[in-house]
mmCIF file of N, CA, C and O in Angstrom:
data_model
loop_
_atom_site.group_PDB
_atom_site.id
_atom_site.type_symbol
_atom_site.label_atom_id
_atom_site.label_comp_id
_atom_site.label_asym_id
_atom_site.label_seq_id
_atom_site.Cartn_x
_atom_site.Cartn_y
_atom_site.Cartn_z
ATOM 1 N N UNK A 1 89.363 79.828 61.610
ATOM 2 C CA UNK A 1 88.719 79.872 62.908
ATOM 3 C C UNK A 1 89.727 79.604 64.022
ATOM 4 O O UNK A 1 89.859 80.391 64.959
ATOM 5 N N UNK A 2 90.620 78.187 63.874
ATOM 6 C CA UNK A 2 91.609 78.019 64.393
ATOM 7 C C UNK A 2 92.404 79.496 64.806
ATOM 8 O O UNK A 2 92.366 79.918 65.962
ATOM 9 N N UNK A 3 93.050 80.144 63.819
ATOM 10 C CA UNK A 3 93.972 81.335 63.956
ATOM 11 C C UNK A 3 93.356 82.131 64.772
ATOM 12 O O UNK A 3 94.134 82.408 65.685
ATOM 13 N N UNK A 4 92.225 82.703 64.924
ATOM 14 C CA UNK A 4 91.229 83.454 65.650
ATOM 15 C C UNK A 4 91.516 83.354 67.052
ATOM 16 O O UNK A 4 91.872 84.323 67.722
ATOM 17 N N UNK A 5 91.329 81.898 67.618
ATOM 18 C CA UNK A 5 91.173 81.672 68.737
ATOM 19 C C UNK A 5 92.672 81.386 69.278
ATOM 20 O O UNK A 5 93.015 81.301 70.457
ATOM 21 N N UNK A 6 93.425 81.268 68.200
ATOM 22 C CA UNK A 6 94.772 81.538 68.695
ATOM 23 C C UNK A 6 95.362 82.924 69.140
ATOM 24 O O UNK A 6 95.950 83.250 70.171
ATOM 25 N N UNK A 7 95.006 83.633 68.009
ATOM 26 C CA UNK A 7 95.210 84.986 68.434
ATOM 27 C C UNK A 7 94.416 85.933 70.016
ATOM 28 O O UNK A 7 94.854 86.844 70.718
ATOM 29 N N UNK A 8 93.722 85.513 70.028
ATOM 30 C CA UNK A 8 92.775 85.652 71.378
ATOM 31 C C UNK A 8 93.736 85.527 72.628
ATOM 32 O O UNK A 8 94.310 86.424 73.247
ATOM 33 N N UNK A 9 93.748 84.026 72.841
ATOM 34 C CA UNK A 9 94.367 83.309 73.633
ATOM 35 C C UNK A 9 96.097 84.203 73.574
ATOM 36 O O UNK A 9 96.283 84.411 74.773
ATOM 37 N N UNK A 10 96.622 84.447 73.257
ATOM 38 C CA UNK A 10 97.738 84.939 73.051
ATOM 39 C C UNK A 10 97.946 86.402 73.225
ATOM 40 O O UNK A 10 99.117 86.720 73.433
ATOM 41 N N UNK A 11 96.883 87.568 73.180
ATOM 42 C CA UNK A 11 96.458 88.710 73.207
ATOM 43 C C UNK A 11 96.421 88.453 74.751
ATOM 44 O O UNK A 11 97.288 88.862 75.522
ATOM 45 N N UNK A 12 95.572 87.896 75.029
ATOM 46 C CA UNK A 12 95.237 87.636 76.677
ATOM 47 C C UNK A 12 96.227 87.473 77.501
ATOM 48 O O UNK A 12 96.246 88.259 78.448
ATOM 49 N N UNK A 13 97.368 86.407 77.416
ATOM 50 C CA UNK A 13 98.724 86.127 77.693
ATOM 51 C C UNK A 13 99.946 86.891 77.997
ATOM 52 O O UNK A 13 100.702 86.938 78.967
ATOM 53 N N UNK A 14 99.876 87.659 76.483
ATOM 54 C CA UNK A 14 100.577 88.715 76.545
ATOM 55 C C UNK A 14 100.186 90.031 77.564
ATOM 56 O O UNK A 14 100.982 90.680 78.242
ATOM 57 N N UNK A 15 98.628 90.230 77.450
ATOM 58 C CA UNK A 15 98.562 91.518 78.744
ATOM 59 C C UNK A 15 98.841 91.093 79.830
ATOM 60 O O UNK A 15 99.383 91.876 80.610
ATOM 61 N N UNK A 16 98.622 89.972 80.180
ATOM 62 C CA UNK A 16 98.615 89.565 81.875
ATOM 63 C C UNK A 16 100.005 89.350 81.860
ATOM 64 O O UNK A 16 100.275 89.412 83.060
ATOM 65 N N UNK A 17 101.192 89.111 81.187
ATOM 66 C CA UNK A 17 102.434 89.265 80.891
ATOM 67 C C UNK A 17 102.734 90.663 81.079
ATOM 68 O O UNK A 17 103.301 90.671 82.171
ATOM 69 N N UNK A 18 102.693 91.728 80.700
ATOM 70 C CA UNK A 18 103.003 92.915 80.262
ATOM 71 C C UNK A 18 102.480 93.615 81.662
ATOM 72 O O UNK A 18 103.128 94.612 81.983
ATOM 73 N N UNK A 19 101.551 93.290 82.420
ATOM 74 C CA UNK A 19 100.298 93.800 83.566
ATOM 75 C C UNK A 19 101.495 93.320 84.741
ATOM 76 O O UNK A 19 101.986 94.226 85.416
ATOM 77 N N UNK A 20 101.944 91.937 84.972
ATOM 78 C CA UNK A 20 102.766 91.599 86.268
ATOM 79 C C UNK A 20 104.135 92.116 85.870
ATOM 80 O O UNK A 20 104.702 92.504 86.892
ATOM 81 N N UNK A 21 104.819 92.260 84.901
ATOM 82 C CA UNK A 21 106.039 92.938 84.505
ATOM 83 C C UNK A 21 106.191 94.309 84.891
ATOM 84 O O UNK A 21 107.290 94.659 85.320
ATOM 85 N N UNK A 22 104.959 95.406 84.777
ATOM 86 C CA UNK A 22 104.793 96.298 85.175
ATOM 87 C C UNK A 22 104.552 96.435 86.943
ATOM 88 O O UNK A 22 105.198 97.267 87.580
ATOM 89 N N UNK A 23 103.905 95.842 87.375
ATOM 90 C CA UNK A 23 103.298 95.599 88.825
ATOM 91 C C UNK A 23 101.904 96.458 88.817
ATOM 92 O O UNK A 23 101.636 97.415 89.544
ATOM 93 N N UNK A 24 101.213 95.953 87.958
ATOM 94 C CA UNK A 24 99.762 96.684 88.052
ATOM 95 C C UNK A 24 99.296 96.185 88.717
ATOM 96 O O UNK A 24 99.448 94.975 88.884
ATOM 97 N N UNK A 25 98.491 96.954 89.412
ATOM 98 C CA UNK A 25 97.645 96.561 90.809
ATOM 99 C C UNK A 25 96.281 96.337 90.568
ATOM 100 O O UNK A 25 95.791 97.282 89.950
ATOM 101 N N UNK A 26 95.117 95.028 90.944
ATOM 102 C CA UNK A 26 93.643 95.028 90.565
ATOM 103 C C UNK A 26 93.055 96.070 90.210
ATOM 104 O O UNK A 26 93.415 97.129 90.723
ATOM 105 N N UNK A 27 92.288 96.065 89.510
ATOM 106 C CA UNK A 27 91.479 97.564 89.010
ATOM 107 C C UNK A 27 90.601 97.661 90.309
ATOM 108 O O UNK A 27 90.028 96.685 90.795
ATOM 109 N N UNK A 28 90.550 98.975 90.841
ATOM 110 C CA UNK A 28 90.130 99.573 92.196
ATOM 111 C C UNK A 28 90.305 99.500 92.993
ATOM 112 O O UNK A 28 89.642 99.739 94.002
ATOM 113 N N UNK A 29 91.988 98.873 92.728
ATOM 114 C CA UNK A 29 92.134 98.219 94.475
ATOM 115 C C UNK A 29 92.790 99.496 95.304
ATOM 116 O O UNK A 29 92.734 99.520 96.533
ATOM 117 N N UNK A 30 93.592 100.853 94.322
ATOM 118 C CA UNK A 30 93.574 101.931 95.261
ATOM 119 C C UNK A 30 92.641 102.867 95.825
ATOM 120 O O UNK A 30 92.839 103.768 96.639
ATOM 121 N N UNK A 31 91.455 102.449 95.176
ATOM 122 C CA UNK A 31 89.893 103.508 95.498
ATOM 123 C C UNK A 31 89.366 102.549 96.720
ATOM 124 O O UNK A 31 88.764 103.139 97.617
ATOM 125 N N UNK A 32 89.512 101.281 96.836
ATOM 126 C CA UNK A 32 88.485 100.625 97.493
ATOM 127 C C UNK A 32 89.807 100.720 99.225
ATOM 128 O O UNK A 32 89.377 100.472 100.352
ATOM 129 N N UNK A 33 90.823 100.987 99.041
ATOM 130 C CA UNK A 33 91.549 100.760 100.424
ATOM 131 C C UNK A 33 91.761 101.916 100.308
ATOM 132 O O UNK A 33 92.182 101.937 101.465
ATOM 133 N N UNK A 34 91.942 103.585 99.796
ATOM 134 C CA UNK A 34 92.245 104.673 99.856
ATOM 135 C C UNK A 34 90.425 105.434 100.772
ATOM 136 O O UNK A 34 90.374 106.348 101.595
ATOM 137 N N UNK A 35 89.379 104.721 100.268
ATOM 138 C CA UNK A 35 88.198 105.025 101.326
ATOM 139 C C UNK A 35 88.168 104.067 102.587
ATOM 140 O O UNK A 35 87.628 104.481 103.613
ATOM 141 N N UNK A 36 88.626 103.031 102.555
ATOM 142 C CA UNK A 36 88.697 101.895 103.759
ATOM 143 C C UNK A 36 89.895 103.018 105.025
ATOM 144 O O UNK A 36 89.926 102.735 106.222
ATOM 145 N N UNK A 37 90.391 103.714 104.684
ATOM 146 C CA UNK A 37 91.688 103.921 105.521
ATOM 147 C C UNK A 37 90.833 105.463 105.505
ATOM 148 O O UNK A 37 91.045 105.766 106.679
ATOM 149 N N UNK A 38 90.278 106.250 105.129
ATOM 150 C CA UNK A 38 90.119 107.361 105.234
ATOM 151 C C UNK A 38 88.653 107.411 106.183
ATOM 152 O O UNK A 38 88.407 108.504 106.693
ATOM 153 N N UNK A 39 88.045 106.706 106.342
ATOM 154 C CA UNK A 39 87.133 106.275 107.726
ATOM 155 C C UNK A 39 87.229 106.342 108.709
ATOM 156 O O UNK A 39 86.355 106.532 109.554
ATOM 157 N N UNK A 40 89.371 106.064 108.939
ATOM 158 C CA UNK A 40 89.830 105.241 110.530
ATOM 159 C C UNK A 40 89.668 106.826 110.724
ATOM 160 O O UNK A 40 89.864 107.785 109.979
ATOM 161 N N UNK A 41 89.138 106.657 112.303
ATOM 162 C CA UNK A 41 89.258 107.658 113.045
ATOM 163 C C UNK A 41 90.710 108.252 113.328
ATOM 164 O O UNK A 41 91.745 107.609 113.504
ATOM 165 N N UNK A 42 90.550 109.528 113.328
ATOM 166 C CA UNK A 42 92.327 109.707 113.640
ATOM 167 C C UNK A 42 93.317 110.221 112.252
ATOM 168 O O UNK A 42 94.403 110.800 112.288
ATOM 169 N N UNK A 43 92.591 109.823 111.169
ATOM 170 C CA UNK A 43 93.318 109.126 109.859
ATOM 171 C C UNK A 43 93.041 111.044 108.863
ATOM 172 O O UNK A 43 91.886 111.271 108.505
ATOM 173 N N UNK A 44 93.858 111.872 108.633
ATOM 174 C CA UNK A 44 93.375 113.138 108.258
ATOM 175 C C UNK A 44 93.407 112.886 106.460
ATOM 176 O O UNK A 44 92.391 112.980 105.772
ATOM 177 N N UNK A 45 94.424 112.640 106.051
ATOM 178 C CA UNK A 45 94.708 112.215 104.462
ATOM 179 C C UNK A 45 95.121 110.999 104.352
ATOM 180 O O UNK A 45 95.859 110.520 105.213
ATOM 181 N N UNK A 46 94.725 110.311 103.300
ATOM 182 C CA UNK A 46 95.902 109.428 102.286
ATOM 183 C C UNK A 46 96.783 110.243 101.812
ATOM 184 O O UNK A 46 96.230 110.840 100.888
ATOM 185 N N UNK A 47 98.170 110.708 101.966
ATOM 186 C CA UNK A 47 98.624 111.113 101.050
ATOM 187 C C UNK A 47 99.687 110.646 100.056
ATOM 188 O O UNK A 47 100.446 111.433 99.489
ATOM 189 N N UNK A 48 99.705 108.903 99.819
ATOM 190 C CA UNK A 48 100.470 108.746 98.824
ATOM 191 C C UNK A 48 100.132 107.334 99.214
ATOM 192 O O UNK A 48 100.485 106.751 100.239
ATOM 193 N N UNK A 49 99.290 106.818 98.093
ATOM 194 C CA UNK A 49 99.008 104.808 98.463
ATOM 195 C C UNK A 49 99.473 104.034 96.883
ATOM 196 O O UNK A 49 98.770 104.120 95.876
ATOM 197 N N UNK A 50 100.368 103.528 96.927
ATOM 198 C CA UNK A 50 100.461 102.124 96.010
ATOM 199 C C UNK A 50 100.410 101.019 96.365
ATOM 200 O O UNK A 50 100.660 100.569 97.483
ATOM 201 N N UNK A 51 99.934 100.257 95.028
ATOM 202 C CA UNK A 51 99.758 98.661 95.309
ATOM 203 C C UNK A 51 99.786 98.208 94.433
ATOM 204 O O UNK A 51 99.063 98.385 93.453
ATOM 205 N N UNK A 52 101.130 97.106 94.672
ATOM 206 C CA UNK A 52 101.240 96.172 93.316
ATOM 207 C C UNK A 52 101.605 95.145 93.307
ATOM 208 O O UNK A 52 102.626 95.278 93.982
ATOM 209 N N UNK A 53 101.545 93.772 92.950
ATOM 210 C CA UNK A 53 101.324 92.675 92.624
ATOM 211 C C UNK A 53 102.251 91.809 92.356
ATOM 212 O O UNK A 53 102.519 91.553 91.182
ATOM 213 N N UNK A 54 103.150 90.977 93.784
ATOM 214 C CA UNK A 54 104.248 90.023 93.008
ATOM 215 C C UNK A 54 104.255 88.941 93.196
ATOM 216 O O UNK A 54 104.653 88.556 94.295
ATOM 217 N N UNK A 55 103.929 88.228 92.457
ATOM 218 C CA UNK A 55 103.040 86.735 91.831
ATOM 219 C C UNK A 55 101.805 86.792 92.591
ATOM 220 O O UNK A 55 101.094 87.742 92.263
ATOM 221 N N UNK A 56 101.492 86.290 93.214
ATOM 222 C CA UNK A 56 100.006 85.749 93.549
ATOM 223 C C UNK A 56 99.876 87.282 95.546
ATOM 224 O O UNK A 56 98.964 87.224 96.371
ATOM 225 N N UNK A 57 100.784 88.048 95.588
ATOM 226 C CA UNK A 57 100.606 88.717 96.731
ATOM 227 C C UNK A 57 100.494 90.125 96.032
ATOM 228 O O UNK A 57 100.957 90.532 94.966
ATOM 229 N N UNK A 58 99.492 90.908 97.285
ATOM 230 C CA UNK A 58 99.502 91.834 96.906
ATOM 231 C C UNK A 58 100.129 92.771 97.945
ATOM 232 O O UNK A 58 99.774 92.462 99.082
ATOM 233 N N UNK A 59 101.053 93.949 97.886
ATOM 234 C CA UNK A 59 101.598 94.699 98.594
ATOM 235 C C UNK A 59 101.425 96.222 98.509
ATOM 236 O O UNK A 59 101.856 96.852 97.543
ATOM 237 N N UNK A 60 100.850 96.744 99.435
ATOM 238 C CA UNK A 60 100.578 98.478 99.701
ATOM 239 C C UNK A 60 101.498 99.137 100.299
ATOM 240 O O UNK A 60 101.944 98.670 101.347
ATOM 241 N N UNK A 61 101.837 99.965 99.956
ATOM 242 C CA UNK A 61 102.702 101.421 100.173
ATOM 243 C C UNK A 61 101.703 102.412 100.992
ATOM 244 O O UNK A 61 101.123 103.053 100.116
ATOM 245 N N UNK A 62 101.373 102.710 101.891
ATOM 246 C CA UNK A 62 100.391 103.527 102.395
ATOM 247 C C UNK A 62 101.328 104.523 103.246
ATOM 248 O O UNK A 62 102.294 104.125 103.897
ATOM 249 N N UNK A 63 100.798 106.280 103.132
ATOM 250 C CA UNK A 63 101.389 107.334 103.339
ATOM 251 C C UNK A 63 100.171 108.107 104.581
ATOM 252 O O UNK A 63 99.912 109.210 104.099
ATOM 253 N N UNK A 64 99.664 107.999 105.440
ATOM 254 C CA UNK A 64 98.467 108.793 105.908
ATOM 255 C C UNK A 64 98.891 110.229 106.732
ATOM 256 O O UNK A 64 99.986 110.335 107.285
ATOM 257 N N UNK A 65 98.330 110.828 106.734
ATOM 258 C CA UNK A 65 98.683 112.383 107.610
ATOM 259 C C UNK A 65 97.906 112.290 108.535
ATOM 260 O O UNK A 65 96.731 112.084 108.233
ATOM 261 N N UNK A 66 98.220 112.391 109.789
ATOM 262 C CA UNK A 66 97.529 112.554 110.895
ATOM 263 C C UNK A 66 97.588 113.595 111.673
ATOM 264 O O UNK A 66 98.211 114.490 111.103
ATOM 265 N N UNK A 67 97.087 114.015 113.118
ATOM 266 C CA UNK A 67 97.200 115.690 113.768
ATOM 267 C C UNK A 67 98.659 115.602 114.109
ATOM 268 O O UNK A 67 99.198 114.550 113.765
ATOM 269 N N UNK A 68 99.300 116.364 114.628
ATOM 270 C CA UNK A 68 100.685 116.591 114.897
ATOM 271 C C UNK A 68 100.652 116.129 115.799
ATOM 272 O O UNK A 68 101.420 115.181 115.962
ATOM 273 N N UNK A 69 99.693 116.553 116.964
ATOM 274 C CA UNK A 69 99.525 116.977 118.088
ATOM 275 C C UNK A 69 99.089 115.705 118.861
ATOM 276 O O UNK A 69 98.788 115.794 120.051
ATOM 277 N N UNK A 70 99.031 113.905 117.855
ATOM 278 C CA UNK A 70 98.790 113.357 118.220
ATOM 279 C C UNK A 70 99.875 112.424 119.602
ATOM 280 O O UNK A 70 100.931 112.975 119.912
ATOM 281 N N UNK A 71 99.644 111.599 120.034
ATOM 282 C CA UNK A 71 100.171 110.711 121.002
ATOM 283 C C UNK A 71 101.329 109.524 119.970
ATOM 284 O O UNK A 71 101.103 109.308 118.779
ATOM 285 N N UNK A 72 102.118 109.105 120.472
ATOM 286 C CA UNK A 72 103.060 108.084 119.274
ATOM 287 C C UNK A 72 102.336 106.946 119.408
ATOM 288 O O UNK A 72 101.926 106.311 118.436
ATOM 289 N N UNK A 73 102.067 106.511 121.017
ATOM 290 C CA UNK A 73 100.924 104.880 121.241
ATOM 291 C C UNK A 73 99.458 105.514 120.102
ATOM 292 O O UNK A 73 98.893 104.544 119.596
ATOM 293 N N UNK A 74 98.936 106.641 119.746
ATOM 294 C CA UNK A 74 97.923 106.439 119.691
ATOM 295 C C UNK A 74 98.116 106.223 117.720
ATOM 296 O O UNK A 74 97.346 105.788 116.864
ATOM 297 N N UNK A 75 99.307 106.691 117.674
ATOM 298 C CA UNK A 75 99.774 106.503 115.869
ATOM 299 C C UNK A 75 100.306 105.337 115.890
ATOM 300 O O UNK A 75 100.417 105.141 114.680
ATOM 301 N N UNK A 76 100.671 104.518 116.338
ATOM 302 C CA UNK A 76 100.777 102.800 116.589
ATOM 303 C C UNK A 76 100.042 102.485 116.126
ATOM 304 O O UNK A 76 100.170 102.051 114.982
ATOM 305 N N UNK A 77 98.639 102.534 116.873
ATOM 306 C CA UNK A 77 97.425 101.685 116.905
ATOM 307 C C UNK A 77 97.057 102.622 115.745
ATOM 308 O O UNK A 77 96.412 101.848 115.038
ATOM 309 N N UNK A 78 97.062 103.999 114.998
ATOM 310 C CA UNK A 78 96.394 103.942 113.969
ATOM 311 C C UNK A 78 96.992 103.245 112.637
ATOM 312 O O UNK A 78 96.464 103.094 111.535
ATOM 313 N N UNK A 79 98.236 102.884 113.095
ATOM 314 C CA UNK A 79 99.434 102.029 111.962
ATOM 315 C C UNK A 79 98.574 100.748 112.079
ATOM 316 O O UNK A 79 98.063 100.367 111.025
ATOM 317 N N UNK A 80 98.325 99.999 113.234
ATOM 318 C CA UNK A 80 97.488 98.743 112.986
ATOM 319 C C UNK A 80 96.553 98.926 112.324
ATOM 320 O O UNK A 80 96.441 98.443 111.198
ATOM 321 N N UNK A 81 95.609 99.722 112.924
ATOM 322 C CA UNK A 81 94.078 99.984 112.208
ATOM 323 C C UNK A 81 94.213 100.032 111.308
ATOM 324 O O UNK A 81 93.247 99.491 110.770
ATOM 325 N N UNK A 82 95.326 100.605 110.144
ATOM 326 C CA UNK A 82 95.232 101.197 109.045
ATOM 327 C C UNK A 82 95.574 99.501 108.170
ATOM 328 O O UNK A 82 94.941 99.225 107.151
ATOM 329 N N UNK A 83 96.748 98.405 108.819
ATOM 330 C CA UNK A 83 96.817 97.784 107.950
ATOM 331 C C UNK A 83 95.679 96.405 108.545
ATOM 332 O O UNK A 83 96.005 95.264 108.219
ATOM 333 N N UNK A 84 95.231 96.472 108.842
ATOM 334 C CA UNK A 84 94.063 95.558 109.471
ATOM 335 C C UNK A 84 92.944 95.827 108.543
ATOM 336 O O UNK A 84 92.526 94.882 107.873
ATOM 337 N N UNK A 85 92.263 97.308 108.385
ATOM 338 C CA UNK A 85 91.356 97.664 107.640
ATOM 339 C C UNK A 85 91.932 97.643 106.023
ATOM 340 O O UNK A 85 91.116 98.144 105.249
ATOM 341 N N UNK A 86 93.060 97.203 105.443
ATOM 342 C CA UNK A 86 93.411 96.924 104.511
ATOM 343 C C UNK A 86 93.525 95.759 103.578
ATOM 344 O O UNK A 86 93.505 95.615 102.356
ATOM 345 N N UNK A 87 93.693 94.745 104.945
ATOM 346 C CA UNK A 87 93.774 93.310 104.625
ATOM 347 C C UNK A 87 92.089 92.815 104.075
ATOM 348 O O UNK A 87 92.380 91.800 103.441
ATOM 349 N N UNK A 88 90.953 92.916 103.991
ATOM 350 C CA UNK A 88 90.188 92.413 103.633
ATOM 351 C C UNK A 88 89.355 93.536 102.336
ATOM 352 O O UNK A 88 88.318 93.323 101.708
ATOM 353 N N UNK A 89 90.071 94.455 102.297
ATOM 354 C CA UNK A 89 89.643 95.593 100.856
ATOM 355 C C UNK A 89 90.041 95.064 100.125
ATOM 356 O O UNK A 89 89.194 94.439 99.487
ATOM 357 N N UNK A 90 91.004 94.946 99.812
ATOM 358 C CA UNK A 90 91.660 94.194 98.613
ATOM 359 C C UNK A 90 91.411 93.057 98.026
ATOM 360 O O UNK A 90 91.141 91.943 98.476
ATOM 361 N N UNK A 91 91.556 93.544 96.764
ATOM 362 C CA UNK A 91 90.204 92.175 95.873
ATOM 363 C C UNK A 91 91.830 91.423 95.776
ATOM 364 O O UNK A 91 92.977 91.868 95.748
ATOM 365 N N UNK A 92 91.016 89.623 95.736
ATOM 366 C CA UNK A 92 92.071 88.836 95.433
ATOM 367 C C UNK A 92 92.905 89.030 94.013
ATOM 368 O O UNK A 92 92.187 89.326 93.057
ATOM 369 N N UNK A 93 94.124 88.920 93.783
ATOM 370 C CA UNK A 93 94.661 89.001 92.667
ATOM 371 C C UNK A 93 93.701 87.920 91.622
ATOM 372 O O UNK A 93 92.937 87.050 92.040
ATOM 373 N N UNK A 94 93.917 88.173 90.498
ATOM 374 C CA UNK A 94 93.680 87.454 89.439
ATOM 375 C C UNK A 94 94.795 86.245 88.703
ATOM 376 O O UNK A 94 94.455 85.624 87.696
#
């Protein structure tokens, strides 16, 4: 019974080992901020979002396409919007 619950405990260890070595990111945390950012007004694609995990922080890579034809002050403020509406999507690390 002992061995059992050793092996468990150690299975568990090892993924969450193997999970931050890699930089895996919460499960949904690119679906739940890839629709949070595709809302912002202004905002045409995601086209390239990562997020991954070093120790207890989490960090996004965010790529968005916007009109060409836009203003640079008005792609500023969609650079804020975008990481403002990011900061509270994201599930706390584990």
């Amino acid at each position: 019974m002992v061995a059992i619950f050793i092996c468990i405990a150690g299975w568990r260890l090892g993924r969450r080992t193997i999970e931050t070595l890699t930089d895996t990111a919460p499960a949904g945390a690119t679906d739940k901020i890839s629709a949070a950012v595709t809302r912002i007004p202004g905002v045409v694609a995601v086209e390239r979002l990562r997020v991954r995990k070093a120790g207890e922080v989490l960090f996004v890579d965010l790529v968005v396409a916007v009109s060409r034809t836009l203003p640079l002050d008005r792609v500023a403020a969609l650079r804020i919007a975008s990481s403002r509406r990011c900061a509270p999507t994201v599930p706390p690390p584990r």
